[in-house]
CSV table of C-alpha atoms and ligand atoms in Angstrom, one decimal:
chain,number,residue,atom,x,y,z
A,2,MET,CA,133.5,155.7,50.9
A,3,ILE,CA,130.2,156.6,52.6
A,4,VAL,CA,128.4,155.0,55.6
A,5,ILE,CA,124.7,154.9,55.8
A,6,ALA,CA,122.8,154.1,59.0
A,7,HIS,CA,119.6,152.4,57.9
A,8,VAL,CA,116.8,152.5,60.5
A,9,SER,CA,113.2,151.3,59.8
A,10,ASP,CA,109.7,150.9,61.1
A,11,THR,CA,109.8,153.3,64.1
A,12,HIS,CA,106.0,153.2,64.3
A,13,PHE,CA,105.7,156.3,66.4
A,14,ASP,CA,102.3,156.2,68.1
A,15,GLY,CA,102.5,159.0,70.5
A,16,GLY,CA,103.3,156.7,73.4
A,17,PRO,CA,106.5,156.3,75.4
A,18,ARG,CA,107.5,152.8,74.1
A,19,ALA,CA,108.0,153.8,70.5
A,20,ALA,CA,109.7,157.0,71.5
A,21,GLU,CA,112.1,155.1,73.9
A,22,ARG,CA,113.0,152.5,71.3
A,23,SER,CA,113.6,155.0,68.5
A,24,GLY,CA,115.3,157.3,70.9
A,25,ARG,CA,117.7,154.5,71.9
A,26,VAL,CA,118.7,154.0,68.3
A,27,LEU,CA,119.0,157.7,67.5
A,28,ALA,CA,121.0,158.4,70.7
A,29,TYR,CA,123.4,155.6,69.7
A,30,LEU,CA,123.9,157.2,66.3
A,31,ALA,CA,124.2,160.7,67.7
A,32,ALA,CA,126.9,159.6,70.1
A,33,LEU,CA,129.1,157.8,67.5
A,34,PRO,CA,132.6,159.1,67.7
A,35,HIS,CA,132.6,159.3,63.9
A,36,PRO,CA,129.2,160.3,62.6
A,37,VAL,CA,127.8,158.4,59.7
A,38,ASP,CA,127.3,160.2,56.4
A,39,VAL,CA,123.5,159.9,56.5
A,40,VAL,CA,120.7,158.3,58.4
A,41,LEU,CA,117.9,156.7,56.4
A,42,VAL,CA,114.6,155.7,57.8
A,43,THR,CA,112.7,153.4,55.4
A,44,GLY,CA,109.0,153.9,56.4
A,45,ASP,CA,106.3,153.1,58.9
A,46,ILE,CA,107.5,156.2,60.6
A,47,ALA,CA,104.1,156.6,62.3
A,48,ASP,CA,101.9,153.8,63.4
A,49,HIS,CA,98.6,155.3,62.3
A,50,GLY,CA,99.7,158.2,60.2
A,51,LEU,CA,98.3,160.8,62.7
A,52,PRO,CA,99.6,164.3,63.1
A,53,HIS,CA,100.6,163.9,66.7
A,54,GLU,CA,102.6,160.8,65.8
A,55,TYR,CA,104.6,162.8,63.2
A,56,GLU,CA,105.1,165.5,65.8
A,57,GLN,CA,106.7,162.9,68.1
A,58,ALA,CA,108.7,161.4,65.2
A,59,ALA,CA,110.1,164.9,64.2
A,60,LYS,CA,111.2,165.5,67.8
A,61,VAL,CA,113.0,162.2,68.2
A,62,LEU,CA,114.5,162.2,64.7
A,63,ALA,CA,115.9,165.7,65.4
A,64,ALA,CA,118.7,163.9,67.3
A,65,VAL,CA,120.3,163.2,64.0
A,66,PRO,CA,119.9,166.3,61.8
A,67,GLY,CA,119.3,165.6,58.1
A,68,ALA,CA,117.8,162.2,58.5
A,69,LEU,CA,116.1,161.0,55.3
A,70,THR,CA,112.7,159.4,55.5
A,71,LEU,CA,110.3,157.7,53.1
A,72,PRO,CA,106.7,156.5,53.7
A,73,GLY,CA,105.5,153.0,54.5
A,74,ASN,CA,102.1,151.4,54.7
A,75,HIS,CA,101.4,152.8,58.2
A,76,ASP,CA,102.1,156.3,57.0
A,77,VAL,CA,99.5,158.7,55.6
A,78,ARG,CA,100.8,160.9,52.8
A,79,ALA,CA,99.1,164.2,53.7
A,80,ALA,CA,100.0,164.1,57.4
A,81,TYR,CA,103.5,162.9,56.6
A,82,ARG,CA,104.0,165.8,54.3
A,83,THR,CA,102.9,168.4,56.8
A,84,GLY,CA,104.4,166.7,59.8
A,85,LEU,CA,107.8,165.6,58.5
A,86,LEU,CA,108.5,167.6,55.4
A,87,GLY,CA,106.9,170.9,56.2
A,88,GLU,CA,105.0,170.8,52.9
A,89,PRO,CA,101.4,171.4,52.2
A,90,ALA,CA,99.1,168.3,52.5
A,91,ALA,CA,98.7,166.3,49.3
A,92,ASP,CA,97.9,162.7,48.5
A,93,GLY,CA,100.2,161.9,45.7
A,94,PRO,CA,103.3,159.6,46.1
A,95,ILE,CA,106.2,161.1,48.1
A,96,ASN,CA,109.3,160.5,45.9
A,97,ARG,CA,112.5,162.4,46.7
A,98,THR,CA,116.2,162.1,46.0
A,99,ALA,CA,119.2,163.0,48.2
A,100,VAL,CA,122.8,163.0,47.1
A,101,VAL,CA,125.3,162.0,49.7
A,102,GLY,CA,129.0,161.9,48.9
A,103,GLY,CA,128.2,161.5,45.2
A,104,VAL,CA,125.8,158.7,45.8
A,105,THR,CA,122.1,159.3,44.9
A,106,LEU,CA,119.5,157.8,47.2
A,107,ALA,CA,116.2,157.5,45.3
A,108,LEU,CA,113.6,157.5,48.0
A,109,CYS,CA,110.5,155.8,46.4
A,110,ASP,CA,107.0,155.8,47.8
A,111,SER,CA,105.9,152.1,47.6
A,112,SER,CA,102.8,152.6,49.7
A,113,ILE,CA,99.2,152.2,48.5
A,114,PRO,CA,96.8,154.4,50.5
A,115,GLY,CA,94.6,152.2,52.6
A,116,ARG,CA,96.5,149.0,52.0
A,117,ASP,CA,99.4,147.2,53.7
A,118,ASP,CA,101.0,145.6,50.6
A,119,GLY,CA,103.0,147.8,48.2
A,120,ARG,CA,103.3,148.9,44.6
A,121,LEU,CA,105.2,151.5,42.6
A,122,ASP,CA,102.6,153.3,40.6
A,123,ASP,CA,103.3,154.7,37.1
A,124,GLU,CA,104.2,158.2,38.4
A,125,THR,CA,106.8,156.7,40.7
A,126,LEU,CA,108.3,154.4,38.1
A,127,ASP,CA,108.5,157.3,35.6
A,128,TRP,CA,110.1,159.4,38.3
A,129,LEU,CA,112.6,156.7,39.1
A,130,ARG,CA,113.5,156.3,35.5
A,131,SER,CA,114.2,160.1,35.3
A,132,VAL,CA,116.4,159.8,38.4
A,133,LEU,CA,118.4,156.9,36.8
A,134,THR,CA,118.8,158.6,33.5
A,135,GLY,CA,119.9,161.8,35.1
A,136,THR,CA,123.1,160.5,36.7
A,137,ASP,CA,126.0,158.3,35.8
A,138,GLY,CA,126.9,158.0,39.5
A,139,PRO,CA,125.9,155.2,41.9
A,140,VAL,CA,122.2,155.0,42.9
A,141,LEU,CA,120.7,153.3,45.9
A,142,VAL,CA,117.0,152.6,45.4
A,143,CYS,CA,115.2,152.9,48.7
A,144,MET,CA,111.6,151.9,49.5
A,145,HIS,CA,109.5,150.5,52.3
A,146,HIS,CA,108.3,147.2,50.8
A,147,PRO,CA,110.7,144.5,49.7
A,148,PRO,CA,110.0,143.5,46.1
A,149,VAL,CA,110.7,139.8,46.7
A,150,GLU,CA,109.5,137.1,49.0
A,151,LEU,CA,111.7,136.7,52.2
A,152,ARG,CA,110.3,133.3,53.0
A,153,SER,CA,107.9,134.6,55.7
A,154,PRO,CA,104.3,134.0,54.7
A,155,PHE,CA,103.1,136.8,57.0
A,156,ILE,CA,105.3,139.5,55.4
A,157,ASP,CA,105.5,138.0,51.9
A,158,SER,CA,101.7,138.5,51.5
A,159,LEU,CA,102.4,142.2,52.1
A,160,ARG,CA,105.4,142.7,49.9
A,161,LEU,CA,105.8,145.0,46.9
A,162,HIS,CA,103.6,143.3,44.2
A,163,GLU,CA,104.0,143.9,40.5
A,164,ALA,CA,107.7,144.1,40.9
A,165,GLN,CA,108.6,143.3,37.3
A,166,PRO,CA,108.7,147.0,36.0
A,167,LEU,CA,111.1,147.8,38.9
A,168,ALA,CA,113.2,144.7,38.1
A,169,GLU,CA,113.5,145.8,34.4
A,170,LEU,CA,114.6,149.3,35.5
A,171,VAL,CA,117.2,147.9,37.8
A,172,GLU,CA,118.5,145.6,35.0
A,173,GLU,CA,118.6,148.4,32.6
A,174,PHE,CA,120.7,150.7,34.8
A,175,PRO,CA,124.0,149.1,36.0
A,176,ASN,CA,124.6,152.1,38.3
A,177,VAL,CA,121.9,150.8,40.7
A,178,VAL,CA,124.2,149.5,43.5
A,179,ALA,CA,121.5,148.0,45.7
A,180,VAL,CA,117.9,148.1,46.9
A,181,LEU,CA,117.3,149.1,50.5
A,182,CYS,CA,114.0,148.3,52.2
A,183,GLY,CA,112.2,148.1,55.5
A,184,HIS,CA,108.7,146.8,56.3
A,185,ALA,CA,109.7,143.2,57.2
A,186,HIS,CA,111.0,144.0,60.7
A,187,THR,CA,113.8,141.6,60.3
A,188,PRO,CA,117.4,142.0,59.2
A,189,ALA,CA,117.6,140.2,55.9
A,190,ALA,CA,119.9,140.1,52.8
A,191,THR,CA,119.0,138.6,49.4
A,192,THR,CA,119.1,139.7,45.8
A,193,PHE,CA,116.7,141.5,43.4
A,194,ALA,CA,117.3,141.8,39.7
A,195,GLY,CA,120.9,140.7,40.3
A,196,ARG,CA,121.6,143.4,42.9
A,197,PRO,CA,121.8,143.2,46.6
A,198,LEU,CA,118.5,143.7,48.4
A,199,LEU,CA,119.1,144.6,52.1
A,200,VAL,CA,116.4,144.9,54.7
A,201,ALA,CA,116.8,146.9,57.9
A,202,PRO,CA,115.6,145.4,61.2
A,203,GLY,CA,112.5,147.0,62.7
A,204,VAL,CA,112.8,149.4,65.6
A,205,ALA,CA,109.3,148.7,66.9
A,206,SER,CA,109.4,144.9,66.8
A,207,ARG,CA,111.0,141.8,65.2
A,208,LEU,CA,109.4,139.4,62.8
A,209,ARG,CA,109.2,135.8,63.9
A,210,LEU,CA,110.3,133.5,61.1
A,211,PRO,CA,108.3,130.3,60.3
A,212,TRP,CA,110.8,128.0,62.0
A,213,GLU,CA,110.8,130.3,65.1
A,214,GLY,CA,107.0,129.9,65.5
A,215,GLU,CA,104.9,132.7,64.0
A,216,ASP,CA,102.2,133.0,66.6
A,217,PRO,CA,102.1,135.9,67.1
A,218,PRO,CA,104.2,137.0,64.1
A,219,LEU,CA,105.9,140.0,65.8
A,220,ASP,CA,108.1,139.9,68.9
A,221,TYR,CA,107.8,143.2,70.8
A,222,ASP,CA,110.5,142.2,73.3
A,223,ALA,CA,113.3,141.9,70.8
A,224,ALA,CA,115.9,144.6,70.9
A,225,PRO,CA,115.6,147.4,68.3
A,226,GLY,CA,118.3,147.3,65.6
A,227,LEU,CA,119.7,149.0,62.5
A,228,ALA,CA,122.0,148.4,59.6
A,229,PHE,CA,125.2,150.1,58.6
A,230,HIS,CA,125.8,150.1,54.8
A,231,VAL,CA,129.3,150.9,53.8
A,232,LEU,CA,129.8,151.8,50.1
A,233,ASP,CA,133.4,151.8,49.0
A,234,ASP,CA,134.7,154.1,46.3
A,235,ASP,CA,134.8,151.0,44.0
A,236,LEU,CA,131.1,150.5,44.7
A,237,ARG,CA,131.4,147.4,46.8
A,238,LEU,CA,128.7,147.3,49.4
A,239,THR,CA,129.2,145.9,52.9
A,240,THR,CA,126.4,145.7,55.5
A,241,HIS,CA,126.7,145.4,59.3
A,242,TYR,CA,123.8,144.9,61.6
A,243,ARG,CA,123.6,146.2,65.2
A,244,PHE,CA,121.0,145.6,68.0
A,245,LEU,CA,120.7,147.8,71.0
A,246,SER,CA,119.4,146.0,74.1
B,315,LIG,FE1,106.4,148.3,60.0
B,316,LIG,FE1,105.3,148.3,56.8
């Protein structure tokens, strides 16, 4: 069994508010009497993709050593690489894997430079295929943009478009256990290509749903939250959500 703490959309902007909200979540995780196996942050790490925002992010994320991150639409690849990964600046997609307790996390870059909606480009799809063919073990596909509509017109217009190639990959590989996303700033659970699709709440703000009144679409007073994904040895996935007021 592994436990993944899934955090998303920290939107570090150099100011005290983002640092406090993310710090609250990470302090909670750091103080757990039984540490989780891994902390995953699914994008929009920085608010404007600026170097000083990644500097702030790196400092706050250091509360949980080994946290895994992937980029979102608010991130900028070159600054993300230098600020969070200690790699030379480069503009190509940031795709990485991590193996935790025998489970492969495929961290996909669904961002499109200069845009807010998402897409997996050919390089990323080829990379994901190579990850899936390279293991018989369970795989969690992780990316910023949900590849389906969540019934929120605001966020649905900014979802991962052209999701069919990803759906075909997921259908081809039964070892894909689930897809984990952020971006929507709302805890949500649905399905994609017959697998669970689980969305972490946003740290920075919470999405207002159509029936809650969408003007404005984001609630900045709502408590930050996170998801815990528990993957049993028999590959049954259970998700719990927590909010930290
Ligand atoms: Fe976001
Ligand atoms: Fe986003």
